Amino acid sequence: MTASEEKFTRQRLLEVQTLTPNLFTLRTSRDPGFRFSAGQFARLGVRKPSGCIVWRAYSMVSAPHDEFLDFFSIVVPDGEFTSELSRLEVGDELLVDKQAFGFLTLDRFPDGRDLWLLATGTGIAPFLSILQDFEAWQRFERIILVYSVREARELAYQQLIAELPQRDYLEGLGAKLLYLPVVTRERVPGALHGRITTLIENGELERAADLQLTPEHSRIMLCGNPQMIEDTRAVLKTRDLNLAMTRRPGQVAVENYW
């Protein structure tokens, strides 16, 4: 075994589900020694026909206590990694870095009353991991999950989201969660319509949540399209909601693995 091989484990693909032609979910086996905090990401590797390995970062959808790893991926047209990944079948090998990475975790916020999770596309992944862990339910009074996609068919994990509040271990805490789907390119009953930034600026998001975004009470996590993150950060900053830094407490946390 070479030094480079010692940095990853070889896992098997257990399940693949196609959501749309460009979106799919996958489940892999998990090395017993792989540890992560809810909200972190792993580096996944696929071996090309040439023998070289291509690596990309993917947030875990699954909970830290699960015996498997779940991931959510988009197929990038002609993408070096996702074109290989999308061709994998159950039983095929997938490489997983032994170390988890990322700072989109609840320890970014030492305090706060309301947890806002704002996601676009596959950016929903780390928030589902966080919601399958007990800490968020224990710490916050309200949890608002905002999931924005272009078309309704792109809304993934709807059954999981619906079932989350009913889990036995929550012992009645499930009522803290409000799920607000957002669809930008079509009008869908039960979903908000428009970009997340617009919904914040015009007050529609807060009205739908029946909750205000305030520096005192709100703690906000952003994950998804880099432009959405940049634009939303700018809108939040005008309301004195600032990025949480290592040495400076704040109200906003983002993930930067693009």
PDB file of N, CA and C in Angstrom, residues 131 134-143 163-178:
ATOM      1  N   LEU A 131     -30.082  17.844  10.503  1.00  0.00           N
ATOM      2  CA  LEU A 131     -31.428  17.577  11.012  1.00  0.00           C
ATOM      3  C   LEU A 131     -31.621  16.124  11.437  1.00  0.00           C
ATOM      4  N   PHE A 134     -29.190  15.084  16.789  1.00  0.00           N
ATOM      5  CA  PHE A 134     -30.078  15.589  17.843  1.00  0.00           C
ATOM      6  C   PHE A 134     -29.765  17.018  18.267  1.00  0.00           C
ATOM      7  N   GLU A 135     -28.526  17.465  18.069  1.00  0.00           N
ATOM      8  CA  GLU A 135     -28.087  18.738  18.647  1.00  0.00           C
ATOM      9  C   GLU A 135     -28.956  19.919  18.234  1.00  0.00           C
ATOM     10  N   ALA A 136     -29.269  20.029  16.943  1.00  0.00           N
ATOM     11  CA  ALA A 136     -30.049  21.182  16.467  1.00  0.00           C
ATOM     12  C   ALA A 136     -31.409  21.249  17.150  1.00  0.00           C
ATOM     13  N   TRP A 137     -32.054  20.114  17.287  1.00  0.00           N
ATOM     14  CA  TRP A 137     -33.384  20.063  17.902  1.00  0.00           C
ATOM     15  C   TRP A 137     -33.314  20.423  19.387  1.00  0.00           C
ATOM     16  N   GLN A 138     -32.231  20.072  19.994  1.00  0.00           N
ATOM     17  CA  GLN A 138     -32.057  20.331  21.423  1.00  0.00           C
ATOM     18  C   GLN A 138     -31.733  21.796  21.689  1.00  0.00           C
ATOM     19  N   ARG A 139     -30.932  22.409  20.814  1.00  0.00           N
ATOM     20  CA  ARG A 139     -30.415  23.756  21.069  1.00  0.00           C
ATOM     21  C   ARG A 139     -31.359  24.876  20.664  1.00  0.00           C
ATOM     22  N   PHE A 140     -32.077  24.711  19.561  1.00  0.00           N
ATOM     23  CA  PHE A 140     -32.836  25.830  18.998  1.00  0.00           C
ATOM     24  C   PHE A 140     -34.335  25.682  19.230  1.00  0.00           C
ATOM     25  N   GLU A 141     -35.002  26.831  19.379  1.00  0.00           N
ATOM     26  CA  GLU A 141     -36.450  26.826  19.582  1.00  0.00           C
ATOM     27  C   GLU A 141     -37.201  26.638  18.272  1.00  0.00           C
ATOM     28  N   ARG A 142     -36.671  27.224  17.202  1.00  0.00           N
ATOM     29  CA  ARG A 142     -37.288  27.110  15.880  1.00  0.00           C
ATOM     30  C   ARG A 142     -36.213  26.742  14.863  1.00  0.00           C
ATOM     31  N   ILE A 143     -36.575  25.889  13.905  1.00  0.00           N
ATOM     32  CA  ILE A 143     -35.678  25.505  12.817  1.00  0.00           C
ATOM     33  C   ILE A 143     -36.439  25.718  11.508  1.00  0.00           C
ATOM     34  N   GLU A 163     -40.728  13.023   7.228  1.00  0.00           N
ATOM     35  CA  GLU A 163     -40.688  12.069   8.341  1.00  0.00           C
ATOM     36  C   GLU A 163     -39.838  12.545   9.512  1.00  0.00           C
ATOM     37  N   LEU A 164     -38.927  13.476   9.254  1.00  0.00           N
ATOM     38  CA  LEU A 164     -37.989  13.905  10.299  1.00  0.00           C
ATOM     39  C   LEU A 164     -38.667  14.282  11.616  1.00  0.00           C
ATOM     40  N   PRO A 165     -39.690  15.139  11.594  1.00  0.00           N
ATOM     41  CA  PRO A 165     -40.280  15.568  12.867  1.00  0.00           C
ATOM     42  C   PRO A 165     -40.940  14.438  13.655  1.00  0.00           C
ATOM     43  N   GLN A 166     -41.204  13.300  12.989  1.00  0.00           N
ATOM     44  CA  GLN A 166     -41.903  12.200  13.650  1.00  0.00           C
ATOM     45  C   GLN A 166     -40.960  11.201  14.310  1.00  0.00           C
ATOM     46  N   ARG A 167     -39.680  11.412  14.213  1.00  0.00           N
ATOM     47  CA  ARG A 167     -38.738  10.427  14.742  1.00  0.00           C
ATOM     48  C   ARG A 167     -38.835  10.321  16.264  1.00  0.00           C
ATOM     49  N   ASP A 168     -38.798   9.085  16.735  1.00  0.00           N
ATOM     50  CA  ASP A 168     -39.024   8.810  18.158  1.00  0.00           C
ATOM     51  C   ASP A 168     -38.053   9.547  19.063  1.00  0.00           C
ATOM     52  N   TYR A 169     -36.784   9.619  18.649  1.00  0.00           N
ATOM     53  CA  TYR A 169     -35.784  10.197  19.550  1.00  0.00           C
ATOM     54  C   TYR A 169     -35.997  11.696  19.782  1.00  0.00           C
ATOM     55  N   LEU A 170     -36.811  12.336  18.958  1.00  0.00           N
ATOM     56  CA  LEU A 170     -37.066  13.772  19.148  1.00  0.00           C
ATOM     57  C   LEU A 170     -38.049  14.032  20.294  1.00  0.00           C
ATOM     58  N   GLU A 171     -38.827  13.030  20.634  1.00  0.00           N
ATOM     59  CA  GLU A 171     -39.718  13.113  21.798  1.00  0.00           C
ATOM     60  C   GLU A 171     -40.522  14.420  21.821  1.00  0.00           C
ATOM     61  N   GLY A 172     -41.165  14.719  20.702  1.00  0.00           N
ATOM     62  CA  GLY A 172     -42.022  15.896  20.647  1.00  0.00           C
ATOM     63  C   GLY A 172     -41.358  17.165  20.158  1.00  0.00           C
ATOM     64  N   LEU A 173     -40.041  17.144  19.955  1.00  0.00           N
ATOM     65  CA  LEU A 173     -39.327  18.340  19.502  1.00  0.00           C
ATOM     66  C   LEU A 173     -39.528  18.603  18.007  1.00  0.00           C
ATOM     67  N   GLY A 174     -40.113  17.652  17.292  1.00  0.00           N
ATOM     68  CA  GLY A 174     -40.269  17.782  15.846  1.00  0.00           C
ATOM     69  C   GLY A 174     -41.078  18.987  15.416  1.00  0.00           C
ATOM     70  N   ALA A 175     -41.925  19.490  16.293  1.00  0.00           N
ATOM     71  CA  ALA A 175     -42.753  20.653  15.956  1.00  0.00           C
ATOM     72  C   ALA A 175     -41.926  21.920  15.777  1.00  0.00           C
ATOM     73  N   LYS A 176     -40.657  21.884  16.144  1.00  0.00           N
ATOM     74  CA  LYS A 176     -39.782  23.049  15.969  1.00  0.00           C
ATOM     75  C   LYS A 176     -39.483  23.329  14.498  1.00  0.00           C
ATOM     76  N   LEU A 177     -39.626  22.311  13.638  1.00  0.00           N
ATOM     77  CA  LEU A 177     -39.214  22.434  12.237  1.00  0.00           C
ATOM     78  C   LEU A 177     -40.327  22.985  11.353  1.00  0.00           C
ATOM     79  N   LEU A 178     -39.968  23.978  10.540  1.00  0.00           N
ATOM     80  CA  LEU A 178     -40.838  24.457   9.470  1.00  0.00           C
ATOM     81  C   LEU A 178     -40.079  24.315   8.161  1.00  0.00           C
TER      82      LEU A 178
END
